[in-house]
């Protein structure tokens, strides 16, 4: 799907749709860069922590705070999506394939910002 | 590799040739062209995630550190080893491209725009692996 990086005020960068997206569309499929469990202590203390997804079966994003298991950086626009409690996209982790899919939860208009629910205790105050 | 201060770089997901991630055996994953790519063509334009200088000491020794680019004006890839200045993770297939001393791609960093272009430096056939020259002292023995 056509996407564009845009400045979205004090939230920094965000991702907006460059064309209409339909509910259920695969917005982006990204390979991921895995961060092994042994590296988590180091990377979790850095800016990397605010971008990673949990990357173990049967884990949820809140488990990131346990600092156990693998995490992963999505190598795509998916990494720059901002949080919303009423998001228009969701992510699907294909753990063994090292791939993450971004899927539209509803129709999205051109120029509209794409969002996901980070599904964890936030380290910032959402708008 | 090149660098530019051009700030008005629009980063669109459509600025990508069709690429595929494949398993390359001992080298792990690699990226292959899904169609013929012409010399000079933009292969991928990707946004980057900045690693601030203060985070470099923690990040560089990890698996993330094996995938970063230097992200300051006037620096070369070899400067990674000084751990000074910002580095960046490229949020695209470019991060999975293997090294070659005789590469078929090159990259251009747009430091202010927080984007990186991967460009074909010769014709690439469908199914061929994409490579670029890491431009630094390698931490592995290249094939």
mmCIF file of C-alpha atoms in Angstrom:
data_model
loop_
_atom_site.group_PDB
_atom_site.id
_atom_site.type_symbol
_atom_site.label_atom_id
_atom_site.label_comp_id
_atom_site.label_asym_id
_atom_site.label_seq_id
_atom_site.Cartn_x
_atom_site.Cartn_y
_atom_site.Cartn_z
ATOM 1 C CA UNK A 1 0.000 0.000 0.000
ATOM 2 C CA UNK A 2 1.265 3.525 -0.736
ATOM 3 C CA UNK A 3 2.430 5.159 2.487
ATOM 4 C CA UNK A 4 4.301 8.347 3.251
ATOM 5 C CA UNK A 5 6.358 9.530 6.214
ATOM 6 C CA UNK A 6 5.049 12.841 7.575
ATOM 7 C CA UNK A 7 5.827 15.172 10.462
ATOM 8 C CA UNK A 8 2.885 14.943 12.866
ATOM 9 C CA UNK A 9 3.587 17.820 15.234
ATOM 10 C CA UNK A 10 5.301 17.163 18.535
ATOM 11 C CA UNK A 11 4.853 13.429 18.125
ATOM 12 C CA UNK A 12 7.676 13.525 15.599
ATOM 13 C CA UNK A 13 7.306 11.399 12.524
ATOM 14 C CA UNK A 14 4.247 9.412 11.622
ATOM 15 C CA UNK A 15 2.963 7.400 8.695
ATOM 16 C CA UNK A 16 0.050 8.557 6.532
ATOM 17 C CA UNK A 17 -1.835 6.816 3.747
ATOM 18 C CA UNK A 18 -0.966 8.064 0.242
ATOM 19 C CA UNK A 19 -4.036 6.364 -1.279
ATOM 20 C CA UNK A 20 -7.298 4.899 0.007
ATOM 21 C CA UNK A 21 -6.816 1.709 2.029
ATOM 22 C CA UNK A 22 -9.645 -0.779 2.478
ATOM 23 C CA UNK A 23 -10.557 -2.613 5.658
ATOM 24 C CA UNK A 24 -8.576 -5.862 5.789
ATOM 25 C CA UNK A 25 -5.883 -4.714 3.342
ATOM 26 C CA UNK A 26 -2.314 -5.824 4.012
ATOM 27 C CA UNK A 27 -0.763 -2.383 4.470
ATOM 28 C CA UNK A 28 2.853 -3.540 4.753
ATOM 29 C CA UNK A 29 4.777 -6.762 5.229
ATOM 30 C CA UNK A 30 8.170 -6.156 6.848
ATOM 31 C CA UNK A 31 11.041 -8.461 7.705
ATOM 32 C CA UNK A 32 12.273 -7.991 11.273
ATOM 33 C CA UNK A 33 15.672 -7.682 12.898
ATOM 34 C CA UNK A 34 15.708 -9.938 15.959
ATOM 35 C CA UNK A 35 17.325 -8.789 19.179
ATOM 36 C CA UNK A 36 18.471 -11.931 21.037
ATOM 37 C CA UNK A 37 17.568 -12.312 24.725
ATOM 38 C CA UNK A 38 21.215 -11.782 25.690
ATOM 39 C CA UNK A 39 21.175 -8.330 24.064
ATOM 40 C CA UNK A 40 17.936 -7.145 25.661
ATOM 41 C CA UNK A 41 19.503 -5.666 28.795
ATOM 42 C CA UNK A 42 21.669 -3.449 26.607
ATOM 43 C CA UNK A 43 19.099 -2.401 24.003
ATOM 44 C CA UNK A 44 16.156 -2.017 26.425
ATOM 45 C CA UNK A 45 18.023 0.825 28.125
ATOM 46 C CA UNK A 46 18.202 2.765 24.827
ATOM 47 C CA UNK A 47 15.863 4.389 22.318
ATOM 48 C CA UNK A 48 15.587 0.969 20.650
ATOM 49 C CA UNK A 49 13.221 -0.144 23.459
ATOM 50 C CA UNK A 50 10.589 2.343 22.331
ATOM 51 C CA UNK A 51 10.421 0.740 18.862
ATOM 52 C CA UNK A 52 10.586 -3.018 19.412
ATOM 53 C CA UNK A 53 7.946 -5.722 19.347
ATOM 54 C CA UNK A 54 8.081 -8.805 21.586
ATOM 55 C CA UNK A 55 9.296 -11.716 19.473
ATOM 56 C CA UNK A 56 8.432 -14.963 21.248
ATOM 57 C CA UNK A 57 5.396 -17.174 20.851
ATOM 58 C CA UNK A 58 2.591 -16.607 23.354
ATOM 59 C CA UNK A 59 3.959 -13.302 24.591
ATOM 60 C CA UNK A 60 2.217 -9.950 24.638
ATOM 61 C CA UNK A 61 3.722 -6.493 24.261
ATOM 62 C CA UNK A 62 3.441 -5.834 28.000
ATOM 63 C CA UNK A 63 6.009 -8.635 28.419
ATOM 64 C CA UNK A 64 8.605 -6.246 27.012
ATOM 65 C CA UNK A 65 8.891 -4.883 30.558
ATOM 66 C CA UNK A 66 10.088 -8.302 31.780
ATOM 67 C CA UNK A 67 13.222 -7.862 29.655
ATOM 68 C CA UNK A 68 13.153 -11.589 28.818
ATOM 69 C CA UNK A 69 13.134 -13.374 25.467
ATOM 70 C CA UNK A 70 13.703 -11.922 22.034
ATOM 71 C CA UNK A 71 12.416 -8.617 20.762
ATOM 72 C CA UNK A 72 12.480 -7.368 17.174
ATOM 73 C CA UNK A 73 12.657 -4.205 15.109
ATOM 74 C CA UNK A 74 10.261 -4.116 12.135
ATOM 75 C CA UNK A 75 12.303 -3.174 9.056
ATOM 76 C CA UNK A 76 9.615 -1.039 7.482
ATOM 77 C CA UNK A 77 7.323 1.940 7.877
ATOM 78 C CA UNK A 78 5.534 -0.122 10.550
ATOM 79 C CA UNK A 79 8.262 0.948 12.997
ATOM 80 C CA UNK A 80 7.172 4.585 12.719
ATOM 81 C CA UNK A 81 3.466 4.153 13.429
ATOM 82 C CA UNK A 82 2.203 6.120 16.395
ATOM 83 C CA UNK A 83 -0.006 4.723 19.147
ATOM 84 C CA UNK A 84 -3.768 5.060 19.385
ATOM 85 C CA UNK A 85 -6.345 3.415 21.646
ATOM 86 C CA UNK A 86 -8.705 3.631 18.653
ATOM 87 C CA UNK A 87 -6.262 2.507 15.960
ATOM 88 C CA UNK A 88 -6.994 1.968 12.282
ATOM 89 C CA UNK A 89 -4.358 -0.782 11.907
ATOM 90 C CA UNK A 90 -3.186 -3.849 13.771
ATOM 91 C CA UNK A 91 -0.001 -5.903 13.546
ATOM 92 C CA UNK A 92 0.353 -9.649 13.133
ATOM 93 C CA UNK A 93 3.649 -11.245 14.150
ATOM 94 C CA UNK A 94 4.857 -14.252 12.155
ATOM 95 C CA UNK A 95 7.420 -15.302 14.737
ATOM 96 C CA UNK A 96 9.153 -18.153 12.877
ATOM 97 C CA UNK A 97 9.125 -16.381 9.523
ATOM 98 C CA UNK A 98 10.705 -13.218 11.009
ATOM 99 C CA UNK A 99 7.990 -11.125 9.401
ATOM 100 C CA UNK A 100 5.407 -8.654 10.724
ATOM 101 C CA UNK A 101 2.236 -7.724 8.851
ATOM 102 C CA UNK A 102 0.385 -4.451 9.221
ATOM 103 C CA UNK A 103 -3.322 -4.834 8.416
ATOM 104 C CA UNK A 104 -6.057 -2.180 8.126
ATOM 105 C CA UNK A 105 -8.839 -2.563 10.708
ATOM 106 C CA UNK A 106 -11.113 -0.175 8.826
ATOM 107 C CA UNK A 107 -11.138 1.927 5.666
ATOM 108 C CA UNK A 108 -8.423 4.622 5.747
ATOM 109 C CA UNK A 109 -8.562 7.827 3.687
ATOM 110 C CA UNK A 110 -5.598 9.356 1.820
ATOM 111 C CA UNK A 111 -3.752 11.719 4.185
ATOM 112 C CA UNK A 112 -5.052 9.964 7.295
ATOM 113 C CA UNK A 113 -2.448 8.906 9.848
ATOM 114 C CA UNK A 114 -1.980 5.182 10.405
ATOM 115 C CA UNK A 115 -1.941 4.030 14.031
ATOM 116 C CA UNK A 116 -1.693 0.858 16.075
ATOM 117 C CA UNK A 117 -2.434 0.094 19.698
ATOM 118 C CA UNK A 118 0.975 -0.504 21.316
ATOM 119 C CA UNK A 119 -0.814 -2.908 23.696
ATOM 120 C CA UNK A 120 1.384 -2.038 26.648
ATOM 121 C CA UNK A 121 1.746 0.438 29.468
ATOM 122 C CA UNK A 122 2.844 3.572 27.668
ATOM 123 C CA UNK A 123 5.984 5.509 28.537
ATOM 124 C CA UNK A 124 4.311 8.743 27.381
ATOM 125 C CA UNK A 125 0.896 10.407 27.673
ATOM 126 C CA UNK A 126 -1.172 9.618 24.571
ATOM 127 C CA UNK A 127 -3.232 12.361 22.965
ATOM 128 C CA UNK B 1 28.478 5.537 -0.410
ATOM 129 C CA UNK B 2 27.397 9.148 -0.488
ATOM 130 C CA UNK B 3 25.809 11.645 1.760
ATOM 131 C CA UNK B 4 23.763 14.726 1.120
ATOM 132 C CA UNK B 5 22.180 17.521 3.110
ATOM 133 C CA UNK B 6 19.108 17.653 0.901
ATOM 134 C CA UNK B 7 16.245 17.928 3.382
ATOM 135 C CA UNK B 8 13.219 17.854 1.074
ATOM 136 C CA UNK B 9 13.269 14.133 0.568
ATOM 137 C CA UNK B 10 9.802 12.616 0.541
ATOM 138 C CA UNK B 11 9.811 9.076 1.871
ATOM 139 C CA UNK B 12 7.165 6.959 0.188
ATOM 140 C CA UNK B 13 6.694 3.210 0.379
ATOM 141 C CA UNK B 14 6.132 3.144 -3.374
ATOM 142 C CA UNK B 15 9.785 4.130 -3.918
ATOM 143 C CA UNK B 16 10.777 0.478 -3.857
ATOM 144 C CA UNK B 17 11.543 -2.093 -6.489
ATOM 145 C CA UNK B 18 10.013 -5.485 -5.746
ATOM 146 C CA UNK B 19 12.418 -7.322 -3.516
ATOM 147 C CA UNK B 20 12.322 -10.610 -1.679
ATOM 148 C CA UNK B 21 14.042 -11.784 1.508
ATOM 149 C CA UNK B 22 15.577 -15.238 1.144
ATOM 150 C CA UNK B 23 17.679 -17.607 3.243
ATOM 151 C CA UNK B 24 21.284 -17.594 1.967
ATOM 152 C CA UNK B 25 22.607 -20.550 3.964
ATOM 153 C CA UNK B 26 25.599 -19.666 6.139
ATOM 154 C CA UNK B 27 25.188 -15.955 5.485
ATOM 155 C CA UNK B 28 21.690 -15.940 6.996
ATOM 156 C CA UNK B 29 19.113 -13.870 5.184
ATOM 157 C CA UNK B 30 19.737 -11.902 2.045
ATOM 158 C CA UNK B 31 17.749 -9.796 -0.393
ATOM 159 C CA UNK B 32 17.148 -10.742 -4.035
ATOM 160 C CA UNK B 33 15.552 -8.826 -6.878
ATOM 161 C CA UNK B 34 12.082 -10.055 -7.784
ATOM 162 C CA UNK B 35 12.397 -8.481 -11.249
ATOM 163 C CA UNK B 36 15.116 -7.027 -13.457
ATOM 164 C CA UNK B 37 16.468 -3.723 -12.073
ATOM 165 C CA UNK B 38 18.266 -1.245 -14.337
ATOM 166 C CA UNK B 39 21.556 0.488 -13.483
ATOM 167 C CA UNK B 40 20.788 3.788 -11.739
ATOM 168 C CA UNK B 41 17.348 2.729 -10.557
ATOM 169 C CA UNK B 42 16.186 3.575 -7.031
ATOM 170 C CA UNK B 43 15.891 0.154 -5.379
ATOM 171 C CA UNK B 44 14.501 1.308 -2.050
ATOM 172 C CA UNK B 45 14.011 4.546 -0.141
ATOM 173 C CA UNK B 46 13.737 3.808 3.571
ATOM 174 C CA UNK B 47 13.280 5.950 6.681
ATOM 175 C CA UNK B 48 15.832 5.459 9.459
ATOM 176 C CA UNK B 49 15.690 5.117 13.233
ATOM 177 C CA UNK B 50 18.350 7.288 14.879
ATOM 178 C CA UNK B 51 20.545 5.812 17.609
ATOM 179 C CA UNK B 52 21.729 8.842 19.637
ATOM 180 C CA UNK B 53 25.403 9.009 20.542
ATOM 181 C CA UNK B 54 24.620 8.355 24.218
ATOM 182 C CA UNK B 55 23.067 4.988 23.280
ATOM 183 C CA UNK B 56 25.932 3.820 21.073
ATOM 184 C CA UNK B 57 27.987 2.166 23.832
ATOM 185 C CA UNK B 58 25.003 -0.042 24.720
ATOM 186 C CA UNK B 59 23.700 -0.712 21.209
ATOM 187 C CA UNK B 60 26.915 -1.235 19.233
ATOM 188 C CA UNK B 61 27.930 -4.572 20.849
ATOM 189 C CA UNK B 62 24.462 -6.091 20.194
ATOM 190 C CA UNK B 63 22.914 -7.611 17.088
ATOM 191 C CA UNK B 64 21.479 -4.168 16.309
ATOM 192 C CA UNK B 65 25.053 -2.864 16.136
ATOM 193 C CA UNK B 66 25.755 -5.248 13.242
ATOM 194 C CA UNK B 67 23.097 -3.473 11.178
ATOM 195 C CA UNK B 68 23.707 0.243 11.734
ATOM 196 C CA UNK B 69 24.941 3.029 9.482
ATOM 197 C CA UNK B 70 26.893 6.082 10.621
ATOM 198 C CA UNK B 71 24.553 9.081 10.667
ATOM 199 C CA UNK B 72 26.615 12.272 10.797
ATOM 200 C CA UNK B 73 27.841 14.551 8.038
ATOM 201 C CA UNK B 74 31.430 14.016 6.999
ATOM 202 C CA UNK B 75 31.723 10.570 8.508
ATOM 203 C CA UNK B 76 32.577 7.322 6.801
ATOM 204 C CA UNK B 77 31.386 3.847 7.698
ATOM 205 C CA UNK B 78 34.736 3.061 9.340
ATOM 206 C CA UNK B 79 33.906 5.743 11.938
ATOM 207 C CA UNK B 80 31.433 3.281 13.444
ATOM 208 C CA UNK B 81 34.363 1.899 15.375
ATOM 209 C CA UNK B 82 34.988 5.237 17.118
ATOM 210 C CA UNK B 83 31.457 5.072 18.621
ATOM 211 C CA UNK B 84 31.159 8.822 18.223
ATOM 212 C CA UNK B 85 28.153 10.556 16.745
ATOM 213 C CA UNK B 86 24.768 9.173 15.809
ATOM 214 C CA UNK B 87 24.135 5.879 14.065
ATOM 215 C CA UNK B 88 20.930 4.724 12.378
ATOM 216 C CA UNK B 89 18.942 1.566 11.723
ATOM 217 C CA UNK B 90 17.487 1.560 8.220
ATOM 218 C CA UNK B 91 13.811 0.618 8.355
ATOM 219 C CA UNK B 92 13.727 -1.365 5.139
ATOM 220 C CA UNK B 93 15.040 -4.380 3.245
ATOM 221 C CA UNK B 94 18.323 -2.479 2.925
ATOM 222 C CA UNK B 95 19.162 -3.593 6.483
ATOM 223 C CA UNK B 96 19.306 -7.226 5.325
ATOM 224 C CA UNK B 97 21.602 -6.740 2.338
ATOM 225 C CA UNK B 98 24.894 -8.633 2.488
ATOM 226 C CA UNK B 99 28.360 -7.245 1.845
ATOM 227 C CA UNK B 100 30.328 -7.616 -1.364
ATOM 228 C CA UNK B 101 33.611 -6.143 -2.504
ATOM 229 C CA UNK B 102 32.097 -6.113 -6.017
ATOM 230 C CA UNK B 103 28.581 -4.912 -5.175
ATOM 231 C CA UNK B 104 25.630 -4.211 -7.461
ATOM 232 C CA UNK B 105 24.150 -1.474 -5.224
ATOM 233 C CA UNK B 106 25.271 1.644 -3.406
ATOM 234 C CA UNK B 107 23.540 3.748 -0.767
ATOM 235 C CA UNK B 108 22.961 7.474 -0.339
ATOM 236 C CA UNK B 109 22.301 8.917 3.128
ATOM 237 C CA UNK B 110 19.983 11.922 3.518
ATOM 238 C CA UNK B 111 21.190 12.927 6.963
ATOM 239 C CA UNK B 112 18.577 15.630 7.749
ATOM 240 C CA UNK B 113 15.692 13.883 6.034
ATOM 241 C CA UNK B 114 16.349 10.694 8.031
ATOM 242 C CA UNK B 115 16.199 8.572 4.902
ATOM 243 C CA UNK B 116 18.500 6.317 2.932
ATOM 244 C CA UNK B 117 18.350 5.429 -0.750
ATOM 245 C CA UNK B 118 19.601 2.155 -2.148
ATOM 246 C CA UNK B 119 20.529 2.555 -5.817
ATOM 247 C CA UNK B 120 21.523 -0.039 -8.423
ATOM 248 C CA UNK B 121 25.029 0.626 -9.778
ATOM 249 C CA UNK B 122 24.655 -1.895 -12.591
ATOM 250 C CA UNK B 123 21.894 -3.923 -14.203
ATOM 251 C CA UNK B 124 20.558 -6.589 -11.833
ATOM 252 C CA UNK B 125 18.692 -9.671 -13.057
ATOM 253 C CA UNK B 126 15.573 -11.090 -11.410
ATOM 254 C CA UNK B 127 16.676 -13.605 -8.761
ATOM 255 C CA UNK B 128 20.112 -12.041 -8.291
ATOM 256 C CA UNK B 129 21.220 -11.179 -4.744
ATOM 257 C CA UNK B 130 21.581 -7.486 -3.935
ATOM 258 C CA UNK B 131 24.836 -6.431 -2.267
ATOM 259 C CA UNK B 132 26.693 -3.303 -1.308
ATOM 260 C CA UNK B 133 30.158 -2.600 0.008
ATOM 261 C CA UNK B 134 29.930 -2.089 3.788
ATOM 262 C CA UNK B 135 32.901 0.236 3.375
ATOM 263 C CA UNK B 136 34.511 -0.725 6.655
ATOM 264 C CA UNK B 137 36.763 -3.266 8.303
ATOM 265 C CA UNK B 138 34.603 -6.395 8.383
ATOM 266 C CA UNK B 139 33.844 -8.371 11.530
ATOM 267 C CA UNK B 140 33.525 -11.570 9.486
ATOM 268 C CA UNK B 141 35.297 -13.289 6.599
ATOM 269 C CA UNK B 142 33.459 -12.431 3.362
ATOM 270 C CA UNK B 143 32.689 -15.235 0.888
#
